[in-house]
Amino acid sequence: VTGARLAAPQLLTLGVEIPAELIASACSLSVDDIETGNHPPLVASCGAPFILAELKDRARLAAATVRSDVFVREISRQPATSLLIYTQVDEGGIDIRARMFAPHHGIPEDPATGSANVALIGLLAKLRPDPDLRMSKTITQGVEMGRPSLLEAEAEKHNGTVTATYIGGRCVPVMSGTIELN
């Protein structure tokens, strides 16, 4: 995602709950590090499914360390096999800090995952009691791996149903190039 908002609205779908113990094990955390007061770890999608799990604070998010063996042995058997962990913050315009892991797919950690964060904004809108709302959140991801990205996420909710989600933002370029077509 580079400086543009995706134009096509994406609808939110929610799936099964995932045990907090599994999330803790996969990220080398304690079950007590996972915030379940807002929602349990669960599968959410606005196209590609992700496991979404909230952590209690920024320190716990930073402390997370991927256990590839748990991803290969157990996460890979879940209905979604990529994991976005996040925490809600109030840090000078940043609302959410996030990390996304899928080591068994060759992605030890991703610095900017629009498809996961668009599902997250949809979930957060769904959880709000307001029947109608437009929610915006600024999300940073990739900080812990030295490739910070900034994502702007929006969701619209009408009559209690999330009707559209949007994502856009900026990330640290890893490479660039040109292709000549003849």
mmCIF file of N, CA and C in Angstrom, residues 9-62:
data_model
loop_
_atom_site.group_PDB
_atom_site.id
_atom_site.type_symbol
_atom_site.label_atom_id
_atom_site.label_comp_id
_atom_site.label_asym_id
_atom_site.label_seq_id
_atom_site.Cartn_x
_atom_site.Cartn_y
_atom_site.Cartn_z
ATOM 1 N N PRO A 9 -14.982 -0.843 -1.717
ATOM 2 C CA PRO A 9 -15.308 -1.168 -0.329
ATOM 3 C C PRO A 9 -15.321 -2.675 -0.123
ATOM 4 N N GLN A 10 -14.808 -3.109 1.010
ATOM 5 C CA GLN A 10 -14.751 -4.524 1.339
ATOM 6 C C GLN A 10 -15.688 -4.800 2.511
ATOM 7 N N LEU A 11 -16.435 -5.881 2.424
ATOM 8 C CA LEU A 11 -17.363 -6.257 3.486
ATOM 9 C C LEU A 11 -16.685 -7.179 4.481
ATOM 10 N N LEU A 12 -17.059 -7.059 5.724
ATOM 11 C CA LEU A 12 -16.485 -7.837 6.815
ATOM 12 C C LEU A 12 -17.215 -9.161 6.975
ATOM 13 N N THR A 13 -16.453 -10.235 7.119
ATOM 14 C CA THR A 13 -17.020 -11.514 7.538
ATOM 15 C C THR A 13 -16.228 -11.990 8.755
ATOM 16 N N LEU A 14 -16.930 -12.563 9.710
ATOM 17 C CA LEU A 14 -16.298 -13.073 10.926
ATOM 18 C C LEU A 14 -16.405 -14.576 10.956
ATOM 19 N N GLY A 15 -15.359 -15.212 11.488
ATOM 20 C CA GLY A 15 -15.324 -16.667 11.567
ATOM 21 C C GLY A 15 -15.171 -17.148 12.983
ATOM 22 N N VAL A 16 -14.568 -18.282 13.111
ATOM 23 C CA VAL A 16 -14.470 -18.990 14.384
ATOM 24 C C VAL A 16 -13.524 -18.296 15.357
ATOM 25 N N GLU A 17 -13.760 -18.545 16.624
ATOM 26 C CA GLU A 17 -12.848 -18.101 17.673
ATOM 27 C C GLU A 17 -11.640 -19.029 17.696
ATOM 28 N N ILE A 18 -10.498 -18.480 18.039
ATOM 29 C CA ILE A 18 -9.245 -19.226 18.157
ATOM 30 C C ILE A 18 -8.829 -19.176 19.629
ATOM 31 N N PRO A 19 -8.409 -20.294 20.211
ATOM 32 C CA PRO A 19 -8.039 -20.279 21.637
ATOM 33 C C PRO A 19 -6.909 -19.291 21.940
ATOM 34 N N ALA A 20 -7.099 -18.505 22.991
ATOM 35 C CA ALA A 20 -6.072 -17.540 23.411
ATOM 36 C C ALA A 20 -4.765 -18.252 23.735
ATOM 37 N N GLU A 21 -4.852 -19.466 24.232
ATOM 38 C CA GLU A 21 -3.648 -20.239 24.552
ATOM 39 C C GLU A 21 -2.809 -20.493 23.304
ATOM 40 N N LEU A 22 -3.468 -20.710 22.180
ATOM 41 C CA LEU A 22 -2.749 -20.947 20.927
ATOM 42 C C LEU A 22 -2.041 -19.673 20.462
ATOM 43 N N ILE A 23 -2.704 -18.541 20.569
ATOM 44 C CA ILE A 23 -2.093 -17.261 20.188
ATOM 45 C C ILE A 23 -0.879 -16.999 21.074
ATOM 46 N N ALA A 24 -1.044 -17.187 22.373
ATOM 47 C CA ALA A 24 0.058 -16.970 23.311
ATOM 48 C C ALA A 24 1.238 -17.871 22.974
ATOM 49 N N SER A 25 0.998 -19.118 22.722
ATOM 50 C CA SER A 25 2.061 -20.054 22.383
ATOM 51 C C SER A 25 2.762 -19.665 21.084
ATOM 52 N N ALA A 26 2.003 -19.292 20.070
ATOM 53 C CA ALA A 26 2.571 -18.942 18.762
ATOM 54 C C ALA A 26 3.435 -17.690 18.824
ATOM 55 N N CYS A 27 3.174 -16.813 19.792
ATOM 56 C CA CYS A 27 3.884 -15.530 19.894
ATOM 57 C C CYS A 27 4.802 -15.442 21.109
ATOM 58 N N SER A 28 5.043 -16.567 21.781
ATOM 59 C CA SER A 28 5.900 -16.605 22.976
ATOM 60 C C SER A 28 5.409 -15.636 24.051
ATOM 61 N N LEU A 29 4.106 -15.609 24.251
ATOM 62 C CA LEU A 29 3.486 -14.743 25.241
ATOM 63 C C LEU A 29 2.756 -15.570 26.285
ATOM 64 N N SER A 30 2.275 -14.905 27.303
ATOM 65 C CA SER A 30 1.417 -15.519 28.304
ATOM 66 C C SER A 30 -0.042 -15.298 27.892
ATOM 67 N N VAL A 31 -0.913 -16.176 28.285
ATOM 68 C CA VAL A 31 -2.338 -15.992 28.015
ATOM 69 C C VAL A 31 -2.816 -14.686 28.654
ATOM 70 N N ASP A 32 -2.217 -14.302 29.763
ATOM 71 C CA ASP A 32 -2.574 -13.045 30.432
ATOM 72 C C ASP A 32 -2.212 -11.813 29.608
ATOM 73 N N ASP A 33 -1.363 -11.952 28.598
ATOM 74 C CA ASP A 33 -0.994 -10.829 27.728
ATOM 75 C C ASP A 33 -2.084 -10.500 26.714
ATOM 76 N N ILE A 34 -2.994 -11.434 26.502
ATOM 77 C CA ILE A 34 -4.034 -11.268 25.487
ATOM 78 C C ILE A 34 -5.267 -10.618 26.107
ATOM 79 N N GLU A 35 -5.733 -9.557 25.460
ATOM 80 C CA GLU A 35 -6.930 -8.839 25.900
ATOM 81 C C GLU A 35 -8.150 -9.520 25.281
ATOM 82 N N THR A 36 -8.992 -10.098 26.119
ATOM 83 C CA THR A 36 -10.198 -10.756 25.607
ATOM 84 C C THR A 36 -11.470 -10.023 26.021
ATOM 85 N N GLY A 37 -11.322 -8.889 26.691
ATOM 86 C CA GLY A 37 -12.489 -8.123 27.125
ATOM 87 C C GLY A 37 -13.264 -7.511 25.970
ATOM 88 N N ASN A 38 -12.595 -7.181 24.888
ATOM 89 C CA ASN A 38 -13.261 -6.586 23.734
ATOM 90 C C ASN A 38 -13.730 -7.642 22.739
ATOM 91 N N HIS A 39 -12.908 -8.662 22.538
ATOM 92 C CA HIS A 39 -13.260 -9.788 21.669
ATOM 93 C C HIS A 39 -12.245 -10.902 21.889
ATOM 94 N N PRO A 40 -12.644 -12.129 21.700
ATOM 95 C CA PRO A 40 -11.676 -13.226 21.768
ATOM 96 C C PRO A 40 -10.835 -13.219 20.489
ATOM 97 N N PRO A 41 -9.688 -13.871 20.470
ATOM 98 C CA PRO A 41 -9.002 -14.051 19.193
ATOM 99 C C PRO A 41 -9.962 -14.746 18.223
ATOM 100 N N LEU A 42 -10.030 -14.245 16.994
ATOM 101 C CA LEU A 42 -10.978 -14.805 16.033
ATOM 102 C C LEU A 42 -10.522 -14.569 14.614
ATOM 103 N N VAL A 43 -11.172 -15.254 13.706
ATOM 104 C CA VAL A 43 -10.897 -15.102 12.283
ATOM 105 C C VAL A 43 -11.812 -14.013 11.736
ATOM 106 N N ALA A 44 -11.221 -13.073 11.004
ATOM 107 C CA ALA A 44 -11.986 -12.016 10.346
ATOM 108 C C ALA A 44 -11.419 -11.831 8.949
ATOM 109 N N SER A 45 -12.278 -11.371 8.051
ATOM 110 C CA SER A 45 -11.854 -11.217 6.664
ATOM 111 C C SER A 45 -12.628 -10.114 5.963
ATOM 112 N N CYS A 46 -11.933 -9.412 5.107
ATOM 113 C CA CYS A 46 -12.549 -8.508 4.131
ATOM 114 C C CYS A 46 -12.014 -8.930 2.762
ATOM 115 N N GLY A 47 -11.818 -10.217 2.598
ATOM 116 C CA GLY A 47 -11.260 -10.805 1.381
ATOM 117 C C GLY A 47 -10.355 -11.963 1.756
ATOM 118 N N ALA A 48 -9.231 -11.672 2.394
ATOM 119 C CA ALA A 48 -8.307 -12.704 2.878
ATOM 120 C C ALA A 48 -8.507 -12.860 4.386
ATOM 121 N N PRO A 49 -8.661 -14.093 4.861
ATOM 122 C CA PRO A 49 -8.899 -14.290 6.302
ATOM 123 C C PRO A 49 -7.618 -14.182 7.129
ATOM 124 N N PHE A 50 -7.753 -13.592 8.307
ATOM 125 C CA PHE A 50 -6.659 -13.455 9.268
ATOM 126 C C PHE A 50 -7.185 -13.779 10.652
ATOM 127 N N ILE A 51 -6.302 -14.274 11.504
ATOM 128 C CA ILE A 51 -6.606 -14.382 12.925
ATOM 129 C C ILE A 51 -6.254 -13.021 13.529
ATOM 130 N N LEU A 52 -7.182 -12.422 14.263
ATOM 131 C CA LEU A 52 -6.966 -11.139 14.917
ATOM 132 C C LEU A 52 -6.994 -11.346 16.421
ATOM 133 N N ALA A 53 -5.968 -10.848 17.100
ATOM 134 C CA ALA A 53 -5.905 -10.975 18.554
ATOM 135 C C ALA A 53 -5.391 -9.675 19.142
ATOM 136 N N GLU A 54 -6.117 -9.157 20.134
ATOM 137 C CA GLU A 54 -5.722 -7.923 20.804
ATOM 138 C C GLU A 54 -4.834 -8.250 21.998
ATOM 139 N N LEU A 55 -3.780 -7.467 22.167
ATOM 140 C CA LEU A 55 -2.911 -7.593 23.335
ATOM 141 C C LEU A 55 -3.186 -6.430 24.282
ATOM 142 N N LYS A 56 -2.789 -6.606 25.535
ATOM 143 C CA LYS A 56 -3.138 -5.627 26.571
ATOM 144 C C LYS A 56 -2.383 -4.307 26.466
ATOM 145 N N ASP A 57 -1.165 -4.322 25.937
ATOM 146 C CA ASP A 57 -0.426 -3.063 25.845
ATOM 147 C C ASP A 57 0.724 -3.169 24.853
ATOM 148 N N ARG A 58 1.353 -2.024 24.636
ATOM 149 C CA ARG A 58 2.438 -1.912 23.667
ATOM 150 C C ARG A 58 3.650 -2.766 24.051
ATOM 151 N N ALA A 59 3.958 -2.844 25.337
ATOM 152 C CA ALA A 59 5.106 -3.641 25.787
ATOM 153 C C ALA A 59 4.923 -5.112 25.429
ATOM 154 N N ARG A 60 3.720 -5.615 25.586
ATOM 155 C CA ARG A 60 3.454 -7.019 25.250
ATOM 156 C C ARG A 60 3.521 -7.238 23.749
ATOM 157 N N LEU A 61 3.056 -6.249 22.972
ATOM 158 C CA LEU A 61 3.157 -6.334 21.522
ATOM 159 C C LEU A 61 4.621 -6.398 21.103
ATOM 160 N N ALA A 62 5.442 -5.531 21.686
ATOM 161 C CA ALA A 62 6.868 -5.498 21.354
ATOM 162 C C ALA A 62 7.581 -6.780 21.772
#
